[in-house]
Tab-separated table of C-alpha atoms in Angstrom:
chain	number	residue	atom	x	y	z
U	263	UNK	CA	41.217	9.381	29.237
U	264	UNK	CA	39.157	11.654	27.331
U	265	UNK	CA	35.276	11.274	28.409
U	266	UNK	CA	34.069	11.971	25.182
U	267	UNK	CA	36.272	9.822	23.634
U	268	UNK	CA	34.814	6.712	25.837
U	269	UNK	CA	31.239	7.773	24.987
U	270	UNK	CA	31.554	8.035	21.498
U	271	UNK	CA	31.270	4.294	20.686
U	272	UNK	CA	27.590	4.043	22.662
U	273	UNK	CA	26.553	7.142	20.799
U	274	UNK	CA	27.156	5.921	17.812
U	275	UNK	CA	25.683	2.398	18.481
U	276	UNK	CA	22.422	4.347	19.810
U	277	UNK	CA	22.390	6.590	17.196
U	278	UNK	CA	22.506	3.650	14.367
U	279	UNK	CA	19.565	1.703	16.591
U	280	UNK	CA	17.385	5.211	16.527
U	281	UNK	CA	18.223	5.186	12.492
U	282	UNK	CA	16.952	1.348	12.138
U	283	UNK	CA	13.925	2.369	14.573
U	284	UNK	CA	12.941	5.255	12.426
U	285	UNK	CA	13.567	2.825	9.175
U	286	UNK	CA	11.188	0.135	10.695
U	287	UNK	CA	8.421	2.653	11.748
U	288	UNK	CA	8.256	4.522	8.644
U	289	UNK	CA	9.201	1.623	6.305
U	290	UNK	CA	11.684	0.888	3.554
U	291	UNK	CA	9.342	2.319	0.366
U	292	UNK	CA	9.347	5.937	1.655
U	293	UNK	CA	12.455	6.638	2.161
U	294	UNK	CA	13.901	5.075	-1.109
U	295	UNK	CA	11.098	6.757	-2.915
U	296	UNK	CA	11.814	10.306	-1.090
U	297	UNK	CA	15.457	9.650	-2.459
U	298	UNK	CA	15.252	8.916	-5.694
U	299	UNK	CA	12.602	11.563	-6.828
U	300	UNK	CA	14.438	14.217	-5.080
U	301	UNK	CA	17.749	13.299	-6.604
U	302	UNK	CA	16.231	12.757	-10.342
U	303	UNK	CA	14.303	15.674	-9.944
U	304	UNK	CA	18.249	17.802	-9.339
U	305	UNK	CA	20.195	15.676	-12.003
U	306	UNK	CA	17.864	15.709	-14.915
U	307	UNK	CA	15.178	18.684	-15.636
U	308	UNK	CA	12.834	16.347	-17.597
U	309	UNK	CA	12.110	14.147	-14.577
U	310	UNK	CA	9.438	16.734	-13.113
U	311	UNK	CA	8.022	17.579	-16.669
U	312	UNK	CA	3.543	16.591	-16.941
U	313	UNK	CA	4.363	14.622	-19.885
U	314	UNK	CA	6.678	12.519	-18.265
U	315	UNK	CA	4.545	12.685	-15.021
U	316	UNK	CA	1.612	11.600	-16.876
U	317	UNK	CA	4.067	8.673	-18.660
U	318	UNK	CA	4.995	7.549	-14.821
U	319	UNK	CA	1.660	7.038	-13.846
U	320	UNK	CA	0.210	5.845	-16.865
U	321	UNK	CA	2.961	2.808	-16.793
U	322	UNK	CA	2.493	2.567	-12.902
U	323	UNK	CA	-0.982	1.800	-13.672
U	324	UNK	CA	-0.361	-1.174	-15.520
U	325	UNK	CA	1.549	-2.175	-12.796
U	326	UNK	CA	-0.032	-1.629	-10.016
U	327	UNK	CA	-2.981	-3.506	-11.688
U	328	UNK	CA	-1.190	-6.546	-12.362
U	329	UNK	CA	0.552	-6.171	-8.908
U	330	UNK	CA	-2.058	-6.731	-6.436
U	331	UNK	CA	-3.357	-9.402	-8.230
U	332	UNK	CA	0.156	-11.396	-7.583
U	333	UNK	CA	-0.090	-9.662	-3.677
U	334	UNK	CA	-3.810	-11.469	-3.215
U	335	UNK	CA	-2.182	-14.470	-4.218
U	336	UNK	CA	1.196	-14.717	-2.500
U	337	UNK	CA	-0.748	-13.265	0.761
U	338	UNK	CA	-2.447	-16.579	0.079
U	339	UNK	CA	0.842	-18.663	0.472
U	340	UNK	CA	1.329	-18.962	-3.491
U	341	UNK	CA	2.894	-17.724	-6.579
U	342	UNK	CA	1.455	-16.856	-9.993
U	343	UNK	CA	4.515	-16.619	-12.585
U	344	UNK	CA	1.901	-16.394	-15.235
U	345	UNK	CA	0.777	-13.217	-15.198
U	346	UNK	CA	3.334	-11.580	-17.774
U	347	UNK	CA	2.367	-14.422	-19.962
U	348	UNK	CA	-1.147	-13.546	-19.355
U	349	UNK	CA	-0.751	-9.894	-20.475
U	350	UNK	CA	0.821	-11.043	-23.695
U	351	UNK	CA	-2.040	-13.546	-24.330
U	352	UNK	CA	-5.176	-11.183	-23.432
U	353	UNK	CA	-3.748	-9.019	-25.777
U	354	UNK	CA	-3.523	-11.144	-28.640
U	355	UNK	CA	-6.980	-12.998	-27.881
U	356	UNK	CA	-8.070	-9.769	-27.453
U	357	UNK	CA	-7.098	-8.331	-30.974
U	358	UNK	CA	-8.243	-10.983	-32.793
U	359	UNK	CA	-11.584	-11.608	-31.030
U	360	UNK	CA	-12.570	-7.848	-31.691
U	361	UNK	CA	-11.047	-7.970	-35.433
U	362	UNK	CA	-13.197	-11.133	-36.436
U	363	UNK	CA	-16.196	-9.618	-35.010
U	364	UNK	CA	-15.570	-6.255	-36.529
U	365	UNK	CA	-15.098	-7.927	-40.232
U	366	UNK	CA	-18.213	-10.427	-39.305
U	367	UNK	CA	-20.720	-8.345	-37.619
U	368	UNK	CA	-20.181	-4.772	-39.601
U	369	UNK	CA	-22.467	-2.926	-37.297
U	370	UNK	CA	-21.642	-0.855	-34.425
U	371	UNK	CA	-18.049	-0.571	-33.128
U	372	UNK	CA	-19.719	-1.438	-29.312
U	373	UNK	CA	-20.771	-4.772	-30.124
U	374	UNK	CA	-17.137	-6.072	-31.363
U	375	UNK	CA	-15.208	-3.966	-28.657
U	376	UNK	CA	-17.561	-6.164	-26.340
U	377	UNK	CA	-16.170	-9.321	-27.659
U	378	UNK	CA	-12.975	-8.612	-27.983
U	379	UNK	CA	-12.853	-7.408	-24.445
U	380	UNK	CA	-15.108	-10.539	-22.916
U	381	UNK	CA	-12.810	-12.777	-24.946
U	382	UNK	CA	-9.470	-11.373	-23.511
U	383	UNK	CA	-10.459	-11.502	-19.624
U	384	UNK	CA	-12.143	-14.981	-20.299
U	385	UNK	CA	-8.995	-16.146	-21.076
U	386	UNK	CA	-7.079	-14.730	-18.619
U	387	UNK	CA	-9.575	-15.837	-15.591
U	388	UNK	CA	-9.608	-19.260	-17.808
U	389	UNK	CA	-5.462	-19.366	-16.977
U	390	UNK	CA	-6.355	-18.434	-13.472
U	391	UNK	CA	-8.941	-21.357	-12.608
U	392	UNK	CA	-6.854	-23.758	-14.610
U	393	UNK	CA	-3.713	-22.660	-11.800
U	394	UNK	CA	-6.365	-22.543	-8.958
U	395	UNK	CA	-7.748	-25.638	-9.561
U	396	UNK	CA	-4.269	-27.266	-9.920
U	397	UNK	CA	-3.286	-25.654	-6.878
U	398	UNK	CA	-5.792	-26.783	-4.520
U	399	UNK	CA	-6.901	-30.013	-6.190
U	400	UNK	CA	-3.887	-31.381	-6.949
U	401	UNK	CA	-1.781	-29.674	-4.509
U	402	UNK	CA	1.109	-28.995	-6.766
U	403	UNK	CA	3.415	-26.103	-5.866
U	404	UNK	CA	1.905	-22.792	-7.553
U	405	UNK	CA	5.215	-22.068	-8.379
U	406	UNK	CA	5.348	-25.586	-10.483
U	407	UNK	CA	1.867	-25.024	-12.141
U	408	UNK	CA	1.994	-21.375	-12.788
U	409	UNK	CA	5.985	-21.871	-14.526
U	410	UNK	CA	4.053	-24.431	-16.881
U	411	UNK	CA	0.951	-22.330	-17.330
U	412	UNK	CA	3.530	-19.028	-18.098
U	413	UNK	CA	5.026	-21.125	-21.000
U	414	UNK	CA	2.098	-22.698	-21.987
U	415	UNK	CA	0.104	-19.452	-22.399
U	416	UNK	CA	3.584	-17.966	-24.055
U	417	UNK	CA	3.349	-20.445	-26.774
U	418	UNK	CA	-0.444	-19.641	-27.657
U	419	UNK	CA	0.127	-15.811	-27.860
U	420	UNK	CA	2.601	-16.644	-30.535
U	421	UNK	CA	1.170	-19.652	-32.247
U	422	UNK	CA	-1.894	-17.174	-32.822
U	423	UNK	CA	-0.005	-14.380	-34.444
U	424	UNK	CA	3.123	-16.133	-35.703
U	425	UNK	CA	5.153	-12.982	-34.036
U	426	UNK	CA	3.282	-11.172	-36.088
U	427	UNK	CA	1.219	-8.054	-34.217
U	428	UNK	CA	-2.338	-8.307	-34.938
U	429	UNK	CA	-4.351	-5.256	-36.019
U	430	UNK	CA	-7.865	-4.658	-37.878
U	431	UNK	CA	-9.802	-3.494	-33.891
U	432	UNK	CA	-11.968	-1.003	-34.366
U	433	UNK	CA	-10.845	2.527	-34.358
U	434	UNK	CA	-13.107	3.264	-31.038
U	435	UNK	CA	-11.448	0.953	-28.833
U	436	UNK	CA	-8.076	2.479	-29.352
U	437	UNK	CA	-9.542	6.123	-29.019
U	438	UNK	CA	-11.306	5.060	-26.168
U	439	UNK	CA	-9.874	2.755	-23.595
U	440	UNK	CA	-5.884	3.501	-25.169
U	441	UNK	CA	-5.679	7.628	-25.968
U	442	UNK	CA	-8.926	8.918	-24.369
U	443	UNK	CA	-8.327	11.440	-21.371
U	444	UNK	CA	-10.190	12.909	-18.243
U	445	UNK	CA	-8.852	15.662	-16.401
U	446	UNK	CA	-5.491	15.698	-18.283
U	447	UNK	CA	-4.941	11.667	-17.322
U	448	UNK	CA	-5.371	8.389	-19.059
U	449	UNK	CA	-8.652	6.434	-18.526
U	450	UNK	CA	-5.947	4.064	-17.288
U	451	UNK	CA	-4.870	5.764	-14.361
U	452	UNK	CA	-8.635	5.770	-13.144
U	453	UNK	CA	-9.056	2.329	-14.142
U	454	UNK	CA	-6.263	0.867	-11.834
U	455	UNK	CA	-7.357	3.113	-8.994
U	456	UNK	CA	-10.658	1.438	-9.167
U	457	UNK	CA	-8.968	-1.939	-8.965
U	458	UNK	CA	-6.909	-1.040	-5.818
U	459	UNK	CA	-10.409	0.550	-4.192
U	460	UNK	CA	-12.209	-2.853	-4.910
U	461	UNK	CA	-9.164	-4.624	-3.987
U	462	UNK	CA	-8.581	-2.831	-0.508
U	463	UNK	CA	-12.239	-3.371	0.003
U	464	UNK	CA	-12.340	-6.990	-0.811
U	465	UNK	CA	-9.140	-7.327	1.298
U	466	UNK	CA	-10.607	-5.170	4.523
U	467	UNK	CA	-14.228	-5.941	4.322
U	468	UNK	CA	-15.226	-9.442	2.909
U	469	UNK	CA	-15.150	-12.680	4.266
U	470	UNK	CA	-12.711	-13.707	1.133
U	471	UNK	CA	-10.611	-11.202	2.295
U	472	UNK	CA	-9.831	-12.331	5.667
U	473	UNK	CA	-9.939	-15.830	4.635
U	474	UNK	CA	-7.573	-15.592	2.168
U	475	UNK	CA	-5.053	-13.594	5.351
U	476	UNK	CA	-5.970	-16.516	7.172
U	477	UNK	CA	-5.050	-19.092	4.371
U	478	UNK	CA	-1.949	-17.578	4.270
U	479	UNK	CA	-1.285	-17.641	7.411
U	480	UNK	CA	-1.899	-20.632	9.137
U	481	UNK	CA	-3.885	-22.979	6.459
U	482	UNK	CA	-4.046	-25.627	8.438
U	483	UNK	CA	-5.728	-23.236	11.760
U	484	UNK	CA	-8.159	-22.045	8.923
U	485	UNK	CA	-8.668	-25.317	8.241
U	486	UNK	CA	-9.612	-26.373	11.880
U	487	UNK	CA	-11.608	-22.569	11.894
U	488	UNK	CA	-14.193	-23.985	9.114
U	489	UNK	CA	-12.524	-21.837	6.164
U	490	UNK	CA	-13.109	-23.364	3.062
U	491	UNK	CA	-9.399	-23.887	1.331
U	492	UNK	CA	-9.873	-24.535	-1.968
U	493	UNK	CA	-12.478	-22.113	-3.455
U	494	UNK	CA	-10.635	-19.419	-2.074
U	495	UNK	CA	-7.297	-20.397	-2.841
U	496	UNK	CA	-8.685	-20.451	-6.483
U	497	UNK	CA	-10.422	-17.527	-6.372
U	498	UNK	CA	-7.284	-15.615	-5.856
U	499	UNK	CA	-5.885	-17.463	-8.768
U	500	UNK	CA	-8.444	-16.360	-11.012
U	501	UNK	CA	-8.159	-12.777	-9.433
U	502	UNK	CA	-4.807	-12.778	-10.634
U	503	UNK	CA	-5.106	-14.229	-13.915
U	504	UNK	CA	-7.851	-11.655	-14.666
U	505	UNK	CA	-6.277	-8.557	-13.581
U	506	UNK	CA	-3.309	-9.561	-15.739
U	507	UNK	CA	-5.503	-9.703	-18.588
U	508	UNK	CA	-7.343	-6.092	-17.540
U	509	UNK	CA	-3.864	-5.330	-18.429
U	510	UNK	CA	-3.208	-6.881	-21.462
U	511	UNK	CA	-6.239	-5.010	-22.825
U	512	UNK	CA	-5.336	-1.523	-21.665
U	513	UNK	CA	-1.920	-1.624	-23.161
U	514	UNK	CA	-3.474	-3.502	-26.499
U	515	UNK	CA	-5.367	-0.016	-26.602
U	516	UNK	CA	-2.321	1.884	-25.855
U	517	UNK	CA	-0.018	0.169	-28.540
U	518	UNK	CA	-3.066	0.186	-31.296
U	519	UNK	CA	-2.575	-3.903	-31.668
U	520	UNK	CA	-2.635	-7.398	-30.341
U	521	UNK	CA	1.092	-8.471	-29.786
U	522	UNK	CA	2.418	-11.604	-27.853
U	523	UNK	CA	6.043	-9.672	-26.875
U	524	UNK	CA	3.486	-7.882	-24.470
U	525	UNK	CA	3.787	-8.283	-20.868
U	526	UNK	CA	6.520	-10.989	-20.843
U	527	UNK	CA	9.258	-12.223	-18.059
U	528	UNK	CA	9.432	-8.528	-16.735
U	529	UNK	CA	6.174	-7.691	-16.016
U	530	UNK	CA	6.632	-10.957	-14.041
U	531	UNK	CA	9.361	-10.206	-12.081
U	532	UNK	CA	8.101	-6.414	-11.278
U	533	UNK	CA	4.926	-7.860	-9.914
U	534	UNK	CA	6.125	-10.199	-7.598
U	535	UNK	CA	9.112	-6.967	-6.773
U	536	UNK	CA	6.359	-4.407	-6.266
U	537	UNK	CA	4.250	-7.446	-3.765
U	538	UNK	CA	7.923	-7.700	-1.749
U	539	UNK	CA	8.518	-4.282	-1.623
U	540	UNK	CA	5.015	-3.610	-0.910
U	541	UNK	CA	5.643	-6.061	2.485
U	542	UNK	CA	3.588	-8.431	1.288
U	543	UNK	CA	5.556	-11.314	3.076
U	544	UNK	CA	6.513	-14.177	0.913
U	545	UNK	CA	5.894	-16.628	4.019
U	546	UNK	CA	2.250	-16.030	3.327
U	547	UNK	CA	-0.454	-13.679	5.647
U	548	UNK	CA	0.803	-10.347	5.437
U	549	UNK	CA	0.272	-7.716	3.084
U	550	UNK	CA	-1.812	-4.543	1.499
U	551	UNK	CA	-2.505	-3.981	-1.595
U	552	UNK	CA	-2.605	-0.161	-1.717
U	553	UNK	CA	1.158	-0.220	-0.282
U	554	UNK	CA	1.919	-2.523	-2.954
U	555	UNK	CA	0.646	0.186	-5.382
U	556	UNK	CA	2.897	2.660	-4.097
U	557	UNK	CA	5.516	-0.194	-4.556
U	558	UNK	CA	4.697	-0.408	-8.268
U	559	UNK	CA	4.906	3.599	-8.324
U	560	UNK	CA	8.464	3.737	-6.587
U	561	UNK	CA	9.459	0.592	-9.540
U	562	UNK	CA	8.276	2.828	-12.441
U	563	UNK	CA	9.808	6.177	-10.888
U	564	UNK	CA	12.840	4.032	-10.659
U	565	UNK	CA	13.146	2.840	-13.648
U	566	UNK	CA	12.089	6.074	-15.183
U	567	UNK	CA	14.671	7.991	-13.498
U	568	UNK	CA	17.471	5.395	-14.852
U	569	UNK	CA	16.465	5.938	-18.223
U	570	UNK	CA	16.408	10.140	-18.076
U	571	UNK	CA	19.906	9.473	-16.150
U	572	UNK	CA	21.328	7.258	-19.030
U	573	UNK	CA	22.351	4.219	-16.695
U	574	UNK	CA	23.270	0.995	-19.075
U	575	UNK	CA	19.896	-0.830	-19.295
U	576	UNK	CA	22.032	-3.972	-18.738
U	577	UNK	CA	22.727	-2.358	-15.048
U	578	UNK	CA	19.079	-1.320	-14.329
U	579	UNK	CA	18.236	-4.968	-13.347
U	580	UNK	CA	20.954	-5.161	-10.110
U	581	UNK	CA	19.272	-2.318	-8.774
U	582	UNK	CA	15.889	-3.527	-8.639
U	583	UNK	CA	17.473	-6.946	-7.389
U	584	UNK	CA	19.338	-5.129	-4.661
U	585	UNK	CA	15.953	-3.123	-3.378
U	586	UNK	CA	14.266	-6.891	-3.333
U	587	UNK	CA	16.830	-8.349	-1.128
U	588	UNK	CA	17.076	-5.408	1.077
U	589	UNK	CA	13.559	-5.035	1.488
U	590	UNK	CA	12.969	-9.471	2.202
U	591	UNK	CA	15.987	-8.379	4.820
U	592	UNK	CA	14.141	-5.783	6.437
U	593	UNK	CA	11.062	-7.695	6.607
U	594	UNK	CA	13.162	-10.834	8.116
U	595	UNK	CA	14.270	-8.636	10.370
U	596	UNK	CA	11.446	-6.853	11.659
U	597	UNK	CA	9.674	-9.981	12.055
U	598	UNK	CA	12.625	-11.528	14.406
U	599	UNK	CA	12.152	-7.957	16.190
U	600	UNK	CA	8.752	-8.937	16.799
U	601	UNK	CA	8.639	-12.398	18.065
U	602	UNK	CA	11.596	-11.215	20.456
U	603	UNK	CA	8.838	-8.754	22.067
């Protein structure tokens, strides 16, 4: 018999455990994201362009924004289907705050861009204590309150505009927050970056932080610990529902007016995607949100890189589904690994 022939089957078996070694070590996001901008970047000569650099990051801001708000609170042991809902309602609260106060006041463009702005995350931290509270008070399933809240907050962006967008904001907010630049980026870019740095901080370096890790991971051990459940279970609530709303009033100043199509069932999904991808583990306790940001860069290079390639938008969906299951497999996985050690 052939010696090589007898060894070939362990090889291969050891070479296949080294390749789900190297995947576990260096993680799932990497590698996909390694593959698809190198194989965009050879099939289409747009992909590398600045504009449509500048158009990946600018949409991966939104994202990533909206993102680790949803990571804070499924670290927590929850779910916030809200937040695309949110988006849609900021921006239409948002719009029409700052366009009465425009026509009313008549002064400076400051005082109604004020408004309009206070107006839009009041009512997205408003959506976020009203799930919080539910949550922890009534101890309904955040997935229950925050599917009610989603439709609920739905039906108020469009009984407030009819479908109808919503214009008259001052000319300074859209120059601004929605087409002003620094350094050849969006202010949006530098806004979400500032979000993730508070975020990371708040997650590494406060008590809320490591609370929250601890809700998530054991609540009942936090409970025994002396860690107060249920203002921090709503805090990350009302985390959420105001970074949602931070993005409902960047991309009001992107589009030029208050519309309740904004945000949406999409924005929903690609949160809680970019959180799982992310490994923030849906089993509560685990998770960071800077590696969900890179999550919600890899979603919007993906989908980017569909589009310049001309895949059937109908098809785009089973391949962001597919990356979601593989990537809850691998983290199944690596966490049997673990408690085998």
């Amino acid at each position: 018999m052939n010696p090589a022939t007898t060894l070939s089957p362990r090889s291969g078996h050891a070479s296949s455990q080294e390749m789900l070694h190297l995947v576990l070590r260096i993680g799932l996001l990497p590698i996909l994201m390694a593959i698809v901008i190198v194989g965009t970047s050879l099939l289409s000569p747009y992909f590398l362009g600045w504009m449509n650099v500048v158009n990946i990051v600018r949409m991966a801001s939104f994202l990533a924004i909206i993102a680790c708000g949803q990571a804070l609170v499924i670290i927590a042991g929850g779910f916030d289907l809200s937040v695309g809902a949110v988006v849609a309602l900021a921006s239409v609260v948002t719009a029409k705050a700052m366009a009465a106060a425009s026509a009313a006041i008549g002064g400076p463009d400051i005082v109604a861009i004020v408004i309009g702005i206070s107006a839009g995350l009041g009512s997205g931290i408003a959506v976020g204590l009203f799930n919080g509270l539910c949550v922890s008070m009534l101890k309904v399933s955040g997935f229950v309150v925050t599917l009610g809240t989603m439709s609920a907050a739905a039906g108020i962006g469009l009984l407030l505009t009819n479908g109808i967008p919503v214009y008259g904001m001052p000319n300074g907010f859209v120059q601004a927050i929605g087409r002003s630049q620094f350094l050849g980026f969006p202010l949006a870019i530098y806004i979400a970056l500032a979000v993730i740095l508070v975020m990371v901080f708040v997650q590494r370096r406060t008590l809320f932080g490591r609370y929250v890790y601890a809700i998530g991971g054991n609540q009942e051990a936090a409970v025994v610990s002396g860690v107060s459940i249920r203002p921090h279970l709503v805090g990350t609530y009302v985390v959420s529902g105001g970074l949602a709303a931070l993005v409902g009033i960047l991309l009001t100043a992107l589009v030029g007016s208050g519309q309740a199509s904004l945000g949406g069932d999409a924005m929903m999904l690609q949160s809680i995607a970019a959180a799982v991808i992310g490994g923030v583990s849906l089993r509560g306790g685990i998770g960071r949100v800077e590696v969900v940001a890179v999550a919600a860069l890899f979603l919007t290079i993906l989908g980017n890189a569909l589009n310049l390639l001309h895949i059937d938008s109908r098809i785009q969906p089973i391949f962001l589904g597919l990356i979601m299951v593989l990537a809850v497999a691998l983290d199944e996985f690596s966490r049997r690994r673990m408690s085998r050690v």
